[in-house]
Tab-separated table of C-alpha atoms in Angstrom:
chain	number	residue	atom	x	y	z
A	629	UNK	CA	165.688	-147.606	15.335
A	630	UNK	CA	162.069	-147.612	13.867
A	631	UNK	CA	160.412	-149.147	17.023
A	632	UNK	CA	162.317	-145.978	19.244
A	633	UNK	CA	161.535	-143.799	16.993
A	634	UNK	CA	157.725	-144.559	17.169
A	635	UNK	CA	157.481	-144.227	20.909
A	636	UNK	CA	159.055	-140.656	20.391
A	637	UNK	CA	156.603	-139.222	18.164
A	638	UNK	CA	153.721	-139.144	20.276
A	639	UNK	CA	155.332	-137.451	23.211
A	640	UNK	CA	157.156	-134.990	21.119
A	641	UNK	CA	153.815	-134.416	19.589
A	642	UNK	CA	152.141	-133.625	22.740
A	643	UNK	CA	154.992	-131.220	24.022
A	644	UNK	CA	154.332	-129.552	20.724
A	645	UNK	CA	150.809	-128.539	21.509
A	646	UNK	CA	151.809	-128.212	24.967
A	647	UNK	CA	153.962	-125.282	24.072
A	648	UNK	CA	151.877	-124.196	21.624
A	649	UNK	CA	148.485	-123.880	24.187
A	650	UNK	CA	150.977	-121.900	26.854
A	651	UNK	CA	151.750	-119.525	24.460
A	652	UNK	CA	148.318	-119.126	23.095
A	653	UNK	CA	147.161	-118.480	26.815
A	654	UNK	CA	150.245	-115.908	27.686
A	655	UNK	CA	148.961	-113.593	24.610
A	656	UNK	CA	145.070	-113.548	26.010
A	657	UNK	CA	146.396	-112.805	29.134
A	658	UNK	CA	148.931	-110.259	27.918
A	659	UNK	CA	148.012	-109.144	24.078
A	660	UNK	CA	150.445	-107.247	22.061
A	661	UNK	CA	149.597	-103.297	22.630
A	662	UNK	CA	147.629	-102.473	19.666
A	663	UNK	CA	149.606	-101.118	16.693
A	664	UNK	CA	147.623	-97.495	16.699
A	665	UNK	CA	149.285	-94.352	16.582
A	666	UNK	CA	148.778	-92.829	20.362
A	667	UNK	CA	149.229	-88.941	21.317
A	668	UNK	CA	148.974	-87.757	17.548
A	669	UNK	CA	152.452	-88.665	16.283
A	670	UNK	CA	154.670	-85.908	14.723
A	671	UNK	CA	154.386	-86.919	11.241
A	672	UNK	CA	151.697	-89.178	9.859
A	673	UNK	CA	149.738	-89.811	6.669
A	674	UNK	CA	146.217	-88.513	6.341
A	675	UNK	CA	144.455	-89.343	3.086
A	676	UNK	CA	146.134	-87.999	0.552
A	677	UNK	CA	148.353	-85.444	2.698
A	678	UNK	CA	151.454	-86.239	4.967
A	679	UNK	CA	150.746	-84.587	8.104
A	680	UNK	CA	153.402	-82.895	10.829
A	681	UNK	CA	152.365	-81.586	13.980
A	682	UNK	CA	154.410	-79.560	16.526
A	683	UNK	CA	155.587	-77.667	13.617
A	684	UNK	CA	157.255	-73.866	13.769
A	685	UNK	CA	157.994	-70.931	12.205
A	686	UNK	CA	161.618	-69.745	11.059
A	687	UNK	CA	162.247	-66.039	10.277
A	688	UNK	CA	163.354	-65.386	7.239
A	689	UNK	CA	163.085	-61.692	5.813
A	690	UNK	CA	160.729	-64.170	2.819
A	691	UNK	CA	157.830	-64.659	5.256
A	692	UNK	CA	154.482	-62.907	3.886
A	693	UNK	CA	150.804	-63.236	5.165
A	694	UNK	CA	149.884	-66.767	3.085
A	695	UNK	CA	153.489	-67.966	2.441
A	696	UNK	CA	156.393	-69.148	5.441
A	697	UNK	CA	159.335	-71.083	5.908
A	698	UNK	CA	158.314	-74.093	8.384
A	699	UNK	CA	160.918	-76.219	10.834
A	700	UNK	CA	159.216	-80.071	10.788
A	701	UNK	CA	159.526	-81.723	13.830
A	702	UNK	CA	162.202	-83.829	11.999
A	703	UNK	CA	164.389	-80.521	11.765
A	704	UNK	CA	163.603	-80.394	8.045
A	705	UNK	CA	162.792	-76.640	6.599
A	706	UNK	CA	160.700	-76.070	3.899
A	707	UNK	CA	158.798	-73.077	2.165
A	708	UNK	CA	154.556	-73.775	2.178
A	709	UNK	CA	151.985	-71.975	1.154
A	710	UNK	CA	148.637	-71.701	1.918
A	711	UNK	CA	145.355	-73.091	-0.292
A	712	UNK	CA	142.839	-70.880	-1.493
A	713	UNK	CA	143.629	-67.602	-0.624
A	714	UNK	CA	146.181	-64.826	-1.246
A	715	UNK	CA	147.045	-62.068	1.139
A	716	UNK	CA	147.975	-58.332	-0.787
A	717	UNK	CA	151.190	-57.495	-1.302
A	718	UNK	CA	153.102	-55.889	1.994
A	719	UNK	CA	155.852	-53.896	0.035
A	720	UNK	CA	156.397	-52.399	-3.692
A	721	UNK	CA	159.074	-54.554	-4.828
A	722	UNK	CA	161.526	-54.634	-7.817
A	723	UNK	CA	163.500	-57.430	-8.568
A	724	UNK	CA	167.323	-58.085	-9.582
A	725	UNK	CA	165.619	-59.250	-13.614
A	726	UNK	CA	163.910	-55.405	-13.423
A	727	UNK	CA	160.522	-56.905	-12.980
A	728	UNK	CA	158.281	-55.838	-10.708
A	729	UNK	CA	155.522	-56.809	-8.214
A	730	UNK	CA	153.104	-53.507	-9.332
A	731	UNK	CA	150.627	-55.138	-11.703
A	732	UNK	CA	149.813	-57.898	-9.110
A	733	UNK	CA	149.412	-55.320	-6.505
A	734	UNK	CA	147.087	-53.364	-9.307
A	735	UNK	CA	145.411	-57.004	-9.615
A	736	UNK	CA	144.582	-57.271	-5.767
A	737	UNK	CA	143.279	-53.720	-5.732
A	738	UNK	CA	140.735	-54.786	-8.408
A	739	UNK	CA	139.701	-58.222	-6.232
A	740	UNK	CA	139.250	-56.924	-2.815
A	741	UNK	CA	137.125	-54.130	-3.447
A	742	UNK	CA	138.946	-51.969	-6.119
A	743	UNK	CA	141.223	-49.953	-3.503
A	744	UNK	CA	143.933	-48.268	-4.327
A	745	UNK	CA	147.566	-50.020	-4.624
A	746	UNK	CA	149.145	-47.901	-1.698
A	747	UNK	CA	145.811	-49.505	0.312
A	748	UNK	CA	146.522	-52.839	-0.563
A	749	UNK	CA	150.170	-52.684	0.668
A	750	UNK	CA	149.187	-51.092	3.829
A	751	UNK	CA	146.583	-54.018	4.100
A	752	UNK	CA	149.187	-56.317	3.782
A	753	UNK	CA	151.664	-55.588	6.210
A	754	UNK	CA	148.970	-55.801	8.449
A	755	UNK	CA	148.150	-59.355	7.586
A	756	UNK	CA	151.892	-60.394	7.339
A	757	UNK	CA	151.820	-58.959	10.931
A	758	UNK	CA	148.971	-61.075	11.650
A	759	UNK	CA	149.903	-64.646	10.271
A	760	UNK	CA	153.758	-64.606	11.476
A	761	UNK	CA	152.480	-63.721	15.204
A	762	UNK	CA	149.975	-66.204	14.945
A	763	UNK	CA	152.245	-68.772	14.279
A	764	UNK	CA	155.731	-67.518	16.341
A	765	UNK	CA	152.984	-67.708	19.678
A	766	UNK	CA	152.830	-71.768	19.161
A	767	UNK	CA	153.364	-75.089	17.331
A	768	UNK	CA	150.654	-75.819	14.520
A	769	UNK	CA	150.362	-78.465	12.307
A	770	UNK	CA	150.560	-78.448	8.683
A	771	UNK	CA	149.074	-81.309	5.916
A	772	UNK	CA	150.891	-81.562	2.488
A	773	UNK	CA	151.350	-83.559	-0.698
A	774	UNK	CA	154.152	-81.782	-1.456
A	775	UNK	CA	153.081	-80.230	-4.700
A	776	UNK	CA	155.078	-77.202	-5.841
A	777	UNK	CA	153.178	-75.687	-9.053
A	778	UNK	CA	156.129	-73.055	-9.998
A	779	UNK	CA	158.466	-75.519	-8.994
A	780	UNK	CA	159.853	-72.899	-6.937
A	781	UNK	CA	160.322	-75.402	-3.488
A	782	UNK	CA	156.799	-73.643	-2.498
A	783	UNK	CA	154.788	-76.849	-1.292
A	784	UNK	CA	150.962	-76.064	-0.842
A	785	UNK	CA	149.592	-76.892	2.418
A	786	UNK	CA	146.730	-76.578	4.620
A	787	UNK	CA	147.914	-75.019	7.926
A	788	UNK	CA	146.373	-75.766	11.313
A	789	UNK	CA	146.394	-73.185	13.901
A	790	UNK	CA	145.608	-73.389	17.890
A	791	UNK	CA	143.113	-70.682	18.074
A	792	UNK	CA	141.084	-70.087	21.200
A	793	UNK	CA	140.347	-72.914	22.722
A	794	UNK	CA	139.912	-74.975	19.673
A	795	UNK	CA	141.754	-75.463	16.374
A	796	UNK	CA	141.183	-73.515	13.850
A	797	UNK	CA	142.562	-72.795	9.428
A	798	UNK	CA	144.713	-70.620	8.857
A	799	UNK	CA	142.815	-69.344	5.535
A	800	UNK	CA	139.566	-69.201	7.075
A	801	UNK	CA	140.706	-66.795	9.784
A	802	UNK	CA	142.461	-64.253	7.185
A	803	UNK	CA	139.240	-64.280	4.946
A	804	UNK	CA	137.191	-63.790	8.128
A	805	UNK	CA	139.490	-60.766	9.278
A	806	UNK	CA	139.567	-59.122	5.352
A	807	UNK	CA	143.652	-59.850	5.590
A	808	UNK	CA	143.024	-62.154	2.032
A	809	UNK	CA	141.236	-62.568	-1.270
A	810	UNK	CA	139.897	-65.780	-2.217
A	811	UNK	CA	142.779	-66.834	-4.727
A	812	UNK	CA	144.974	-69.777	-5.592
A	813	UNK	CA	144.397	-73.443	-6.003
A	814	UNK	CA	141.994	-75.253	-3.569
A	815	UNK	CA	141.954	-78.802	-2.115
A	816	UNK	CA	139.789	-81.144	-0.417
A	817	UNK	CA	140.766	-81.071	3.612
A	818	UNK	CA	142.318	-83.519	5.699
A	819	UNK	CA	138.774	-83.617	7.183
A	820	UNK	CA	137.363	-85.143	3.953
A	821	UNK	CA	135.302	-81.601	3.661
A	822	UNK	CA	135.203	-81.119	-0.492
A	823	UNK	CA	137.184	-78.258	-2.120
A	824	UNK	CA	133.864	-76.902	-3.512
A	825	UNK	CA	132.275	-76.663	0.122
A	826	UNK	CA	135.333	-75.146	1.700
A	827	UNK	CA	134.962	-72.924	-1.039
A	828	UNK	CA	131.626	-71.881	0.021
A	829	UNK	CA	131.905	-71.577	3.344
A	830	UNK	CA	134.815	-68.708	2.718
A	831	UNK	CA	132.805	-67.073	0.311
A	832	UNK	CA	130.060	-66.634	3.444
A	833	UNK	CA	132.996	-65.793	5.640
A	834	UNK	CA	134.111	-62.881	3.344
A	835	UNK	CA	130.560	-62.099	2.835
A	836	UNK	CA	130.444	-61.535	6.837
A	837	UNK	CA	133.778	-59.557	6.687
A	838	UNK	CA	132.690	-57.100	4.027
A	839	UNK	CA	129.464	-56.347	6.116
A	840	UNK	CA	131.617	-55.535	9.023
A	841	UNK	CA	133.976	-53.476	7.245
A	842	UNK	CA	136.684	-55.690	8.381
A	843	UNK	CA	140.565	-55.187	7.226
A	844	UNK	CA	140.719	-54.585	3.938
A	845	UNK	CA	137.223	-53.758	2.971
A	846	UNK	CA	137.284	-50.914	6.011
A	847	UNK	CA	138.794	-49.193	2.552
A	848	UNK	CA	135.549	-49.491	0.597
A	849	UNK	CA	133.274	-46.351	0.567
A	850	UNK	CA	130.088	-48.026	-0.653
């Protein structure tokens, strides 16, 4: 049995790397397709923020200019809202507890140019009007960590809206049109730009809007 099984090993050997050359040639010839993500997948991670494309907008009587209620392209609905800025108030409101929404509306006044309350209301209904249309007309995309600081199933998000021909934020085009003050918590983008130069470039932005008397600051006198 020892003297068979030494003229054995050499052939089997040999098949071996036989084998082992053909399939080393099939894979140059015909490589595994590369594992990249191709045509911008639905959902996908981004630095620190899960991304989801193709998203929509349900209507819900709780839509406002700066916060929605999103459909993910998995069918999942959550409540976002936007980083760094805050569109007025679009109604006087009193709640079931008795409290009210006047003193923030009395806030806003103060921010955007010291206007009166029945100004800032009437300023936002027009950028409620705004954002919802902008995003009923087509799918956007939307990049979150999923942080909720009220813990009120709010997740912050940067929102990504066709616009033109290009793509554009959400927040930059309501500071741009005077439908928002510069408010809330900001974030770094999906872009890598810093929080701090985002920050900057929508102070120029509402610098530009105030000069042109656009949306809310139409109101100011001076």
């Amino acid at each position: 049995m020892a003297v068979r099984s030494s003229t054995r090993n050499p052939w089997f050997t040999v098949l071996l790397i036989v084998a082992a050359a053909s399939v080393w040639g099939y894979n140059q010839l015909h490589p595994a397709a590369p594992q990249t993500k191709v045509g911008r997948p639905a959902s996908e991670k981004s630095a620190a923020y899960e991304v989801h494309r193709s998203c929509t907008l349900v209507k819900t009587p709780r839509n406002d200019g700066d916060s929605f209620l999103i459909r993910l392209p998995t069918g999942r609905e959550a409540e976002f809202r936007l980083y760094f800025v805050d569109t007025p108030e679009s109604a006087f409101k009193t709640y079931n507890s008795g409290a009210t929404n006047h003193e923030r509306i009395r806030q806003q006044a103060a921010d955007l140019g010291h206007i009166t309350p029945e100004q800032v209301v009437e300023i936002g209904k027009v950028g409620k009007r705004y954002t919802l249309e902008l995003l009923i007309n087509r799918p956007f995309t939307i990049y979150t960590c999923w942080d909720s600081p009220f813990n009120d199933n709010r997740y912050h998000a940067h929102v990504e809206v066709p616009f033109d021909t290009s793509t554009r934020w959400l927040d930059e085009i309501l500071v741009e049109r005077g439908l928002a003050r510069i408010k809330t918590k900001p974030a770094d983008l999906p872009d890598g730009t810093p929080a701090a130069e985002h920050l900057s470039d929508l102070r120029q932005l509402e610098r530009a809007a105030k000069q042109a008397k656009q949306g809310v600051w139409s109101f100011q006198t001076k």
